[in-house]
XYZ file of N, CA, C and O in Angstrom:
736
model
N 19.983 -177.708 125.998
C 20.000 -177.563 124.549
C 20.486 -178.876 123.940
O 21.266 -179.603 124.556
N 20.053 -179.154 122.814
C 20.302 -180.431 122.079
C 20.900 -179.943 120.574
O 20.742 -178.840 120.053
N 21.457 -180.822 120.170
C 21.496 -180.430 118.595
C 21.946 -181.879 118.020
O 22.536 -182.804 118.578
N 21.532 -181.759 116.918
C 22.253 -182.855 115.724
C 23.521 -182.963 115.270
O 24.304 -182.070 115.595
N 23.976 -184.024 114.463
C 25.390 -184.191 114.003
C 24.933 -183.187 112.941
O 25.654 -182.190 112.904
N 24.122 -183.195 112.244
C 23.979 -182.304 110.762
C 24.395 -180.543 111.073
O 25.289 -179.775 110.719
N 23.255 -180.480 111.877
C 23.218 -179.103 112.802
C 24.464 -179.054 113.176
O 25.297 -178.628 112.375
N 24.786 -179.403 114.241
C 26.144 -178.896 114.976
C 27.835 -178.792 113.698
O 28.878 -178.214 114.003
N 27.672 -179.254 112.862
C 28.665 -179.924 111.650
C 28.536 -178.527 110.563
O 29.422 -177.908 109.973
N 26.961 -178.332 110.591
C 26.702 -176.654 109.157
C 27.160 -175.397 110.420
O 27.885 -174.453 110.107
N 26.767 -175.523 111.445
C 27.144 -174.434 112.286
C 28.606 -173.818 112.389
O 29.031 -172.663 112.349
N 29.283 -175.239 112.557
C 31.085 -174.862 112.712
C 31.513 -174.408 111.402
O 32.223 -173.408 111.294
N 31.086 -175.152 110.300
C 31.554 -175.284 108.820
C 31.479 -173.887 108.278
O 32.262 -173.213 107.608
N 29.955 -173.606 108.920
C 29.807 -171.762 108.573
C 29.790 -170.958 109.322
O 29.136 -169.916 109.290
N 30.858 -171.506 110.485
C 31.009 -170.199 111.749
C 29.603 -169.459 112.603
O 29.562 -168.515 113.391
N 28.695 -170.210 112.139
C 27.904 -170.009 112.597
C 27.218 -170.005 114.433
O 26.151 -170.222 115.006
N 28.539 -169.635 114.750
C 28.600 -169.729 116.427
C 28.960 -168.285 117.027
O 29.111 -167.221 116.426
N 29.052 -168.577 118.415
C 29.687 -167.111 118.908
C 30.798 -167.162 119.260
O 31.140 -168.232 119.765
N 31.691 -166.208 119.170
C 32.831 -166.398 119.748
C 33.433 -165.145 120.667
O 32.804 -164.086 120.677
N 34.089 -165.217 121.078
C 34.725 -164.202 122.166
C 36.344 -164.937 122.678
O 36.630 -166.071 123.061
N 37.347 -163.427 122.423
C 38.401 -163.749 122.808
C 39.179 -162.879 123.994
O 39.908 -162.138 123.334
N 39.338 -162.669 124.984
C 40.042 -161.776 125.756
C 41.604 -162.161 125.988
O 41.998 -163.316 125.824
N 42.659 -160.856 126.472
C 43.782 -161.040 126.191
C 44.037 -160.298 127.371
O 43.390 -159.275 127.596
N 45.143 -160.812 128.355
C 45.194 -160.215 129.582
C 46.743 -160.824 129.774
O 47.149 -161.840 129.210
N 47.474 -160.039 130.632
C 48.772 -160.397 131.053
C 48.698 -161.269 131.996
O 47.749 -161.215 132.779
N 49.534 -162.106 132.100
C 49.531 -163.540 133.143
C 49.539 -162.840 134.112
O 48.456 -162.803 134.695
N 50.546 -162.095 134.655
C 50.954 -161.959 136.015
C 49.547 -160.991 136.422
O 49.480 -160.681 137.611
N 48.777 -160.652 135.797
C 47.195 -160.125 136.168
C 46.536 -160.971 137.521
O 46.172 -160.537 138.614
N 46.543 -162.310 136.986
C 45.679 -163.633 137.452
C 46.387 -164.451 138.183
O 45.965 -165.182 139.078
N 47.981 -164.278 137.632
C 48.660 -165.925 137.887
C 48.535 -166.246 139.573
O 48.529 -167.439 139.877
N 48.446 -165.326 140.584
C 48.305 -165.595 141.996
C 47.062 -165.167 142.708
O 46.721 -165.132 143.890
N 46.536 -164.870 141.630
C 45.184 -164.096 142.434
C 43.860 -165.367 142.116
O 43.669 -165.627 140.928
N 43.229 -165.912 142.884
C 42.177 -166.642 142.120
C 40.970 -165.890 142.286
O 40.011 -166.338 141.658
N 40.769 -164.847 142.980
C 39.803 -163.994 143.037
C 39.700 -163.029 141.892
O 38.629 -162.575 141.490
N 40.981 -162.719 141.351
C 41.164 -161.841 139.638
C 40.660 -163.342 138.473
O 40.035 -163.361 137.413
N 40.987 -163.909 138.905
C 40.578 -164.984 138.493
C 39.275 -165.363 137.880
O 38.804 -165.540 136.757
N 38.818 -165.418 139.424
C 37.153 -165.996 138.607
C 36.990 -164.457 138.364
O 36.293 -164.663 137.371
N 37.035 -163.213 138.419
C 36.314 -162.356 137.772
C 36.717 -162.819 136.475
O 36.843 -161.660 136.080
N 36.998 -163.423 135.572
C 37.526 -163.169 134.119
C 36.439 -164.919 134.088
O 35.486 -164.747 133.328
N 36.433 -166.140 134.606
C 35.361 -166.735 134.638
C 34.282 -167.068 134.646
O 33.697 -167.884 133.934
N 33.740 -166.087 135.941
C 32.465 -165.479 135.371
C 31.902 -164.848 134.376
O 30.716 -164.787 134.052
N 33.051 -164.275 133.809
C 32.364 -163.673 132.565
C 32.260 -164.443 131.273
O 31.560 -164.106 130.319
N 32.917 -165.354 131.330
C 33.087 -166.782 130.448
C 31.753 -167.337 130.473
O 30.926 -167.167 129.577
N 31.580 -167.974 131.476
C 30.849 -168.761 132.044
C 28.964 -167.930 131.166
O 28.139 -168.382 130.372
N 29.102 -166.646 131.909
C 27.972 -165.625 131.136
C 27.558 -165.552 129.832
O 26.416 -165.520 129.375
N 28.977 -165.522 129.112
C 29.134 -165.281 127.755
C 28.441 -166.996 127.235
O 27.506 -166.883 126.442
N 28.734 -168.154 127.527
C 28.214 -169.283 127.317
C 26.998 -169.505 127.281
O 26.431 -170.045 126.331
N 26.279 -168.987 128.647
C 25.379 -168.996 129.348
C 24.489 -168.146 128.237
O 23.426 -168.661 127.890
N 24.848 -166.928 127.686
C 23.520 -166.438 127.088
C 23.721 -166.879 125.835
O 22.801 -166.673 125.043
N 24.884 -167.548 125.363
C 24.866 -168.549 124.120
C 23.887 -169.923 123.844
O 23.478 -170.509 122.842
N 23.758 -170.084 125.267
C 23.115 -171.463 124.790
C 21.684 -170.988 124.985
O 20.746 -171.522 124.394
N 21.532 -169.921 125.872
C 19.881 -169.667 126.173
C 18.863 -169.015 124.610
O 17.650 -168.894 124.443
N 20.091 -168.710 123.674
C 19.700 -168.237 122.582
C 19.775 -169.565 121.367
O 19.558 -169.479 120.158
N 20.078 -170.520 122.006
C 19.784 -171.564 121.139
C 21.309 -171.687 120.141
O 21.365 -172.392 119.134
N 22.443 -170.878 120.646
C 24.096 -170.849 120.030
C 24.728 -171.870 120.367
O 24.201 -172.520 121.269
N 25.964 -172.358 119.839
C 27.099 -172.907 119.731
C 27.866 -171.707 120.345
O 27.453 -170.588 120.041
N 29.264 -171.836 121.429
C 29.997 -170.560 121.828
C 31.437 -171.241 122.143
O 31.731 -172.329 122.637
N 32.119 -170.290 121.718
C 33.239 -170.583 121.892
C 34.099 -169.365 122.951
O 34.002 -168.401 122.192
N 34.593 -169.009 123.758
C 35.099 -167.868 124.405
C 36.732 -168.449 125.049
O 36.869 -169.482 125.704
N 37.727 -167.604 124.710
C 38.970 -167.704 125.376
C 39.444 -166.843 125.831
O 39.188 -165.794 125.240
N 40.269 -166.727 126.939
C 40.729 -166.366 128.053
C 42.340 -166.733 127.699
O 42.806 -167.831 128.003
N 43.333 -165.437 126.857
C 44.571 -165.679 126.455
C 45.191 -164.827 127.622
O 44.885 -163.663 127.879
N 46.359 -165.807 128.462
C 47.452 -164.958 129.481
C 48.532 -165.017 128.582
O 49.072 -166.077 128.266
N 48.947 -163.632 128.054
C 50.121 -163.244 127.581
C 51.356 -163.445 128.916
O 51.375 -163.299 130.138
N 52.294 -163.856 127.851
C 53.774 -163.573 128.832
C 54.449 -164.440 128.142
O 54.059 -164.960 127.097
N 56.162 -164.764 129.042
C 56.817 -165.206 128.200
C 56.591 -166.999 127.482
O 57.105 -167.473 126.469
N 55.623 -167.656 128.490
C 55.111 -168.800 128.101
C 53.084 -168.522 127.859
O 52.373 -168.870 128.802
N 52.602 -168.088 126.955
C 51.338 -167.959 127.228
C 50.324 -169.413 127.116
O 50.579 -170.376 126.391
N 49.347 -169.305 127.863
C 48.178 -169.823 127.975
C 47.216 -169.543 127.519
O 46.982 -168.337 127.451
N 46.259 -170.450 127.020
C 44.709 -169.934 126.253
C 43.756 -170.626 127.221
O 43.055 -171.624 127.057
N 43.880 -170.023 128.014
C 41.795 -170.946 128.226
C 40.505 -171.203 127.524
O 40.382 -170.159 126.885
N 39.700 -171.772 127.306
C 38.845 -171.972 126.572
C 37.762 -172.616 127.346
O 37.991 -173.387 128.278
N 36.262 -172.200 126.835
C 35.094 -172.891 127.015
C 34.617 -172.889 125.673
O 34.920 -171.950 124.937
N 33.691 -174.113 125.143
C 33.742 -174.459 124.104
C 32.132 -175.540 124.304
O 31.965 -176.533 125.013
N 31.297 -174.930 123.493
C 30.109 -175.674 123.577
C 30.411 -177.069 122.119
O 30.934 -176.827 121.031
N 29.841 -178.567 122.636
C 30.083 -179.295 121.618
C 29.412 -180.822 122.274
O 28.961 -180.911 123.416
N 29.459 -181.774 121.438
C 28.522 -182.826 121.696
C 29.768 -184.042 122.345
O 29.581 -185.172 122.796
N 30.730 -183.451 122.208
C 31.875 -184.850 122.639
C 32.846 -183.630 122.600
O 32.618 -182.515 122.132
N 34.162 -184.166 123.294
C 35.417 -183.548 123.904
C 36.679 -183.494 122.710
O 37.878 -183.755 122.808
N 35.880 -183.053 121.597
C 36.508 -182.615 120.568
C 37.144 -181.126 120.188
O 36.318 -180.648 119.410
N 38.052 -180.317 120.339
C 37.682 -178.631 119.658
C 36.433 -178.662 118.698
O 35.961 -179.647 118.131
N 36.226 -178.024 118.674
C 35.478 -177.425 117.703
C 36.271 -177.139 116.171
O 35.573 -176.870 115.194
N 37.529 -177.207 116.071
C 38.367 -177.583 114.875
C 38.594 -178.170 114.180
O 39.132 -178.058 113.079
N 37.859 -179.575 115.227
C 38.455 -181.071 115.016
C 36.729 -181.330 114.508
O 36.250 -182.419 114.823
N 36.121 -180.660 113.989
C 34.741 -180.740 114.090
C 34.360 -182.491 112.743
O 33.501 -183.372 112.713
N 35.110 -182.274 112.226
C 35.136 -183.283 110.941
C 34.507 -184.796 111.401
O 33.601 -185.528 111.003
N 35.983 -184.837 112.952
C 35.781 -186.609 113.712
C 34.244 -186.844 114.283
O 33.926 -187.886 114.855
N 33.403 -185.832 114.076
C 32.223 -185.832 114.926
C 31.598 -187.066 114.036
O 30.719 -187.644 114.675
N 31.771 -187.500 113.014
C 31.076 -188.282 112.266
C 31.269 -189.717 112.656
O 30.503 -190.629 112.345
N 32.475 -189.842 113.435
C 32.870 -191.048 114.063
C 31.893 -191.579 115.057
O 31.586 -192.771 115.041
N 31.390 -190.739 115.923
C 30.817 -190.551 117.083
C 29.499 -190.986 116.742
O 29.059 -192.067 117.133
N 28.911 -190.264 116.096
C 27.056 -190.112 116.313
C 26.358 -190.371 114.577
O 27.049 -190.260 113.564
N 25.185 -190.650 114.581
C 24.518 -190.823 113.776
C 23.877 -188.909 112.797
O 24.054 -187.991 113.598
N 23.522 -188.603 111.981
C 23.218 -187.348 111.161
C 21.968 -186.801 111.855
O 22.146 -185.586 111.947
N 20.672 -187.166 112.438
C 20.134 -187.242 113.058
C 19.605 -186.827 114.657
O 18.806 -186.004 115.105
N 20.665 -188.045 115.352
C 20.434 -187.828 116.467
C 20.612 -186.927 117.481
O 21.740 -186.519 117.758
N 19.765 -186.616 117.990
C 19.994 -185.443 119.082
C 20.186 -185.885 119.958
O 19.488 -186.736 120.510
N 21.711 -185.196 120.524
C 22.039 -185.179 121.741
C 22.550 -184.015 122.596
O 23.011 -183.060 121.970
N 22.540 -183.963 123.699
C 22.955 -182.716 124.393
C 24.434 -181.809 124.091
O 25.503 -182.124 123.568
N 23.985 -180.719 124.612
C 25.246 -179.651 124.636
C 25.996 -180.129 125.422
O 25.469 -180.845 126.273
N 27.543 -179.944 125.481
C 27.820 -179.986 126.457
C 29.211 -179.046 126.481
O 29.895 -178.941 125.463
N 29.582 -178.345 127.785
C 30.707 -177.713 127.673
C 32.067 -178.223 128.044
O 32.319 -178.839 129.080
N 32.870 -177.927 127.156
C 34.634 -178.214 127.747
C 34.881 -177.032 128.201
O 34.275 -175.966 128.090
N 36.322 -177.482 128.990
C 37.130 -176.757 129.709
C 38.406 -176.915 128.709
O 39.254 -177.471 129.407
N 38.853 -176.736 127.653
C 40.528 -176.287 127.262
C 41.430 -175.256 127.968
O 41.287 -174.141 128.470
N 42.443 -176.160 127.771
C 44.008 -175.371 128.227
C 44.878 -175.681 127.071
O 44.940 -176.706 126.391
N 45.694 -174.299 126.980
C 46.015 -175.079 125.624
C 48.013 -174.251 126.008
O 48.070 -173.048 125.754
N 49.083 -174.763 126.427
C 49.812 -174.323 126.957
C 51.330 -175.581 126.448
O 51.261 -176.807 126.366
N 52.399 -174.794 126.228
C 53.612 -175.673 125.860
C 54.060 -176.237 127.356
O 54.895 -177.138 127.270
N 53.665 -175.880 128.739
C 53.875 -176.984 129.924
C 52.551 -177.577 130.455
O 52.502 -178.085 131.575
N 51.718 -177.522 129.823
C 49.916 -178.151 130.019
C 50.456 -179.765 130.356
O 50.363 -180.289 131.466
N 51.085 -180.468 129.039
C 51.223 -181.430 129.402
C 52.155 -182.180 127.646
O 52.520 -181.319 126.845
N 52.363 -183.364 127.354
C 53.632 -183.654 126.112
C 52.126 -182.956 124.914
O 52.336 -182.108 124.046
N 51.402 -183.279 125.059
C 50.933 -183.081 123.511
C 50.631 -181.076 123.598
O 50.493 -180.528 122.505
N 50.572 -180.360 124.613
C 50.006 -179.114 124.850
C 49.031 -178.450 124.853
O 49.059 -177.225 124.973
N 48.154 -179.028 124.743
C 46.362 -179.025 125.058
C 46.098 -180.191 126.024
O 46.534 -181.336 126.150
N 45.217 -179.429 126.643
C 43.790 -180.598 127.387
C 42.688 -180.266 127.344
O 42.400 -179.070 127.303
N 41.394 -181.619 127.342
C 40.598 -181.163 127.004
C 39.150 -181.814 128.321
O 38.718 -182.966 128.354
N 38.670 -180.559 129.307
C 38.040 -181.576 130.241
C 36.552 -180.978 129.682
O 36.333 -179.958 129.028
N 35.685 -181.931 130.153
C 34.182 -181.586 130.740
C 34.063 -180.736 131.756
O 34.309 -181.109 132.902
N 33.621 -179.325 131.441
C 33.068 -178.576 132.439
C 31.728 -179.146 133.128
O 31.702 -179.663 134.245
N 30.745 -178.987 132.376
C 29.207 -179.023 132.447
C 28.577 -179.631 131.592
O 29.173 -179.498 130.523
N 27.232 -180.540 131.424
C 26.825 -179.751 130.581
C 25.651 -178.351 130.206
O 25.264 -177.499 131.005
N 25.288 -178.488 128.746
C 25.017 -176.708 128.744
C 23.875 -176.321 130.009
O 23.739 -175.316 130.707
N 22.990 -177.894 129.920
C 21.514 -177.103 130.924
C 22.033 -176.876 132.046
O 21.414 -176.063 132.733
N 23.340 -177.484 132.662
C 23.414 -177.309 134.251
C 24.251 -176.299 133.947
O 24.549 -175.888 135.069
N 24.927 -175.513 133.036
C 25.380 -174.778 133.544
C 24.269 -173.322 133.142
O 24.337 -172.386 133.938
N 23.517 -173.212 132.213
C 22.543 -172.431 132.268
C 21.943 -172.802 133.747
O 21.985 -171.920 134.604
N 21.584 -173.623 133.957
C 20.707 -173.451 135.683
C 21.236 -173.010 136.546
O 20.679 -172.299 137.382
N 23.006 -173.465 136.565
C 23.705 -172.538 137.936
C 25.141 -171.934 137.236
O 26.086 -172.697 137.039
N 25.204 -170.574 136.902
C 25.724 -170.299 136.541
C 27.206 -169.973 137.612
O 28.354 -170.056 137.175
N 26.895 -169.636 138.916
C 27.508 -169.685 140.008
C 28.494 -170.815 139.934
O 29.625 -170.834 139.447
N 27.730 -171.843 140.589
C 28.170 -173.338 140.116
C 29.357 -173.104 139.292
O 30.406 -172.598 139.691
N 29.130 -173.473 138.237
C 29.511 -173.458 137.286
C 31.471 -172.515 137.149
O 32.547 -172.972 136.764
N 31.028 -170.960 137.743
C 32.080 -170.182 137.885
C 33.484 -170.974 138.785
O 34.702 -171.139 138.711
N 32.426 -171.254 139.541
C 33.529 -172.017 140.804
C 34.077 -173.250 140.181
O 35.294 -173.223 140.002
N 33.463 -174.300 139.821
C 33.972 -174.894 138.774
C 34.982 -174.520 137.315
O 35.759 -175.411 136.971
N 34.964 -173.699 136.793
C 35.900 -173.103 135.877
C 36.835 -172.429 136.990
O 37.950 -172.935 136.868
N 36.825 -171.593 137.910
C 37.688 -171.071 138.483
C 38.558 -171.672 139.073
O 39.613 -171.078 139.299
N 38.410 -172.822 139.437
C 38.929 -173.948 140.215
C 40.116 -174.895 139.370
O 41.204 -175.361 139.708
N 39.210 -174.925 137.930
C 39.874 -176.128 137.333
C 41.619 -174.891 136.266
O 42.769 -175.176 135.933
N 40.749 -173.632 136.168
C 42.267 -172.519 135.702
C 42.946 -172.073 136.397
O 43.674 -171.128 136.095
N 42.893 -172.925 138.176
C 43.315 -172.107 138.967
C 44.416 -173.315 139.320
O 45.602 -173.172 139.616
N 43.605 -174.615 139.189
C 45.172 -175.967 139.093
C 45.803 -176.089 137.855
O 46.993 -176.404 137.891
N 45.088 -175.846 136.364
C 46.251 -175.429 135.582
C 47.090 -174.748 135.608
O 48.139 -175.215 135.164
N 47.113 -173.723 135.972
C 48.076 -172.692 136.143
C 48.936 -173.396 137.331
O 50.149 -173.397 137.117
N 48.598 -173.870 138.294
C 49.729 -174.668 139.230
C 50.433 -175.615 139.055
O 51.359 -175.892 139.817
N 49.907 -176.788 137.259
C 49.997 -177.639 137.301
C 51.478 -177.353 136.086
O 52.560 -177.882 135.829
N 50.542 -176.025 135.569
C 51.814 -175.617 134.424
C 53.290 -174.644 134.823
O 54.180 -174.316 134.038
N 53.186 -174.335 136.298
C 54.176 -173.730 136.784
C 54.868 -174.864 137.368
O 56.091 -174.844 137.227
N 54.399 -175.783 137.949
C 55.248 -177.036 138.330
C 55.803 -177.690 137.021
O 57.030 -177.796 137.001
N 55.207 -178.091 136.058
C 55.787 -178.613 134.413
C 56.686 -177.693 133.980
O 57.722 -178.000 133.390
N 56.257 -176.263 134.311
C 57.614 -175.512 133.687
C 59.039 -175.168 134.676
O 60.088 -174.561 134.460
N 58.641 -175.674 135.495
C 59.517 -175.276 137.121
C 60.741 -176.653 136.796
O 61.921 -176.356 136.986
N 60.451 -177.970 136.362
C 60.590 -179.140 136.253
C 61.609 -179.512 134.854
O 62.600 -180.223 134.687
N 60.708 -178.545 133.906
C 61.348 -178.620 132.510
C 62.480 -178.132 132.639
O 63.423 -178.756 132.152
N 62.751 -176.720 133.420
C 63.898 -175.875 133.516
C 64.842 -176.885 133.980
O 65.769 -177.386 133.344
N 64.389 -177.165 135.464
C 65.413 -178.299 136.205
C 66.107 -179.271 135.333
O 67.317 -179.448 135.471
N 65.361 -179.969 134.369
C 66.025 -181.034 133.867
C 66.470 -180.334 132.487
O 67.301 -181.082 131.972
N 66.296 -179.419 131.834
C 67.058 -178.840 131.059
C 68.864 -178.412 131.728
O 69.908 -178.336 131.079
N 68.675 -178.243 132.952
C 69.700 -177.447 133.847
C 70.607 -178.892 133.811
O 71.705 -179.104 133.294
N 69.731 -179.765 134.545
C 70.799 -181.131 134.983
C 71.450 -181.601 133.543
O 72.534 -182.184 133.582
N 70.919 -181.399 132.481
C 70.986 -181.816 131.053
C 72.526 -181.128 130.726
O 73.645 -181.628 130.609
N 72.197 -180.240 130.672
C 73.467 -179.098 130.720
C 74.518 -179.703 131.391
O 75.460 -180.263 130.829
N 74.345 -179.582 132.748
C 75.747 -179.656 133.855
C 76.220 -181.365 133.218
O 77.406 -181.679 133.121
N 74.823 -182.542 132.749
C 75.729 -183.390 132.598
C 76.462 -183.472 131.350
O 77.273 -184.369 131.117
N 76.076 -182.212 130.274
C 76.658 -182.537 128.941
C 78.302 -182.309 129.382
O 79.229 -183.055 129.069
N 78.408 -180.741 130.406
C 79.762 -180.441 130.162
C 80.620 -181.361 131.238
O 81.805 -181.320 131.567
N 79.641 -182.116 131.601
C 80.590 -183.477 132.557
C 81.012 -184.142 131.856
O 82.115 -184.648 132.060
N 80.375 -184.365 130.890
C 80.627 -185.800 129.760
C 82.094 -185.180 128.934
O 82.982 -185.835 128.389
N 81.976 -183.884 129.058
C 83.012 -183.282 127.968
C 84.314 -182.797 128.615
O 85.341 -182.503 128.001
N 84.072 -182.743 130.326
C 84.980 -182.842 130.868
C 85.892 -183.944 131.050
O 87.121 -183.875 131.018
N 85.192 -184.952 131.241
C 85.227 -186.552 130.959
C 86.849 -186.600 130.006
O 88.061 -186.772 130.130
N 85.332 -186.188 128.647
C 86.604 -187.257 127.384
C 87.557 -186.587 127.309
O 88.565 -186.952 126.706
N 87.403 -185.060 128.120
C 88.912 -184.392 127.825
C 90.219 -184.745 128.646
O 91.353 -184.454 128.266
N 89.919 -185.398 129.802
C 90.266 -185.769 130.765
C 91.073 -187.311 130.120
O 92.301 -187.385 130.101
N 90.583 -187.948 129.847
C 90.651 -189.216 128.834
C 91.307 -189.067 127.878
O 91.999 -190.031 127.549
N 91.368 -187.825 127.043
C 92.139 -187.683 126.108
C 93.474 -187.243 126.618
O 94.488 -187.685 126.079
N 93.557 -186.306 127.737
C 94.529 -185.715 128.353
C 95.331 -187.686 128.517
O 96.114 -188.278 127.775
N 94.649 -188.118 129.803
C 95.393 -189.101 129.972
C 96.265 -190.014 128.712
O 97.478 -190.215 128.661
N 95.402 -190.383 127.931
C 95.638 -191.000 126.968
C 97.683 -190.295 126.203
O 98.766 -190.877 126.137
N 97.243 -188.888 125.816
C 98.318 -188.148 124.984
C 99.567 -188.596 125.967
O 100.656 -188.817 125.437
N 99.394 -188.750 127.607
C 100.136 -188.408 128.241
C 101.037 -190.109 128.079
O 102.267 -190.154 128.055
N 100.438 -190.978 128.015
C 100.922 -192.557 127.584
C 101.933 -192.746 126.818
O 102.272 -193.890 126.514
């Protein structure tokens, strides 16, 4: 599938896309990658008969819990959200056609400092041709976020912890210092 800056720009502006949101508890998925791609594949599908109908699609994959995650696939011409649809003018000419192509978003407070990322899955024709493909590929890439964001949050804790033990060192410190001092 191809589309224009004009096209792709009236589509977002007037929602003129598909969308799909699912909402599932982390601990559903968080160790299973086989619960996993079942919730991928169906992503992947939902895209898949988006673009074969000539759509723009957007579909997310929200893990509730006490830190949640959004997954996202997101049809678009550059590695923009679809939010950010405005900067497309930077990019390309009103005109020109160029291909679909799909991202992979994560959008998570231990993802990484800004809390989104934004990769290249596919694009749309290869993943309409192998939709398989494709699953294993998404399943793969929500299956190292999720490892990448339990290590970032595993890490954050730690140095929140060391943060701590050294504040009440520091305060053991000046009390210690002050003790000495009174005692002069």
């Amino acid at each position: 599938m191809k589309i224009n800056l004009n096209e792709i720009t009236k589509a977002i502006e007037e929602q003129e896309y598909l969308s799909d949101m699912e909402t599932i508890k982390y601990a559903d998925v968080s160790r299973s990658k086989s619960k996993l791609r079942v919730h991928a594949e169906k992503m992947v599908h939902e895209v898949a008969l988006a673009l074969k109908k000539g759509s723009l699609m957007q579909v997310q994959l929200v893990l509730e819990g006490k830190n949640p995650i959004t997954f996202a696939l997101e049809t678009n011409i550059i590695n923009l959200p679809l939010a950010n649809y405005k900067k497309l003018i930077n990019f390309f000419e009103n005109e020109e056609e160029v291909p679909v192509k799909v991202y992979f978003e994560t959008a998570s407070e231990y993802v990484n400092a800004s809390k989104f990322r934004i990769d290249l899955l596919l694009t749309g024709d290869e993943l309409v041709a192998d939709e398989d493909k494709a699953t294993d590929l998404l399943t793969d890439a929500m299956s190292e976020k999720l490892k990448q964001i339990r290590e970032n949050e595993k890490a954050a804790r730690e140095a929140a912890k060391a943060a701590k033990e050294a504040e009440k060192a520091e305060k053991a410190a000046k009390k210690e210092t002050k003790a000495k001092s009174s005692k002069k």
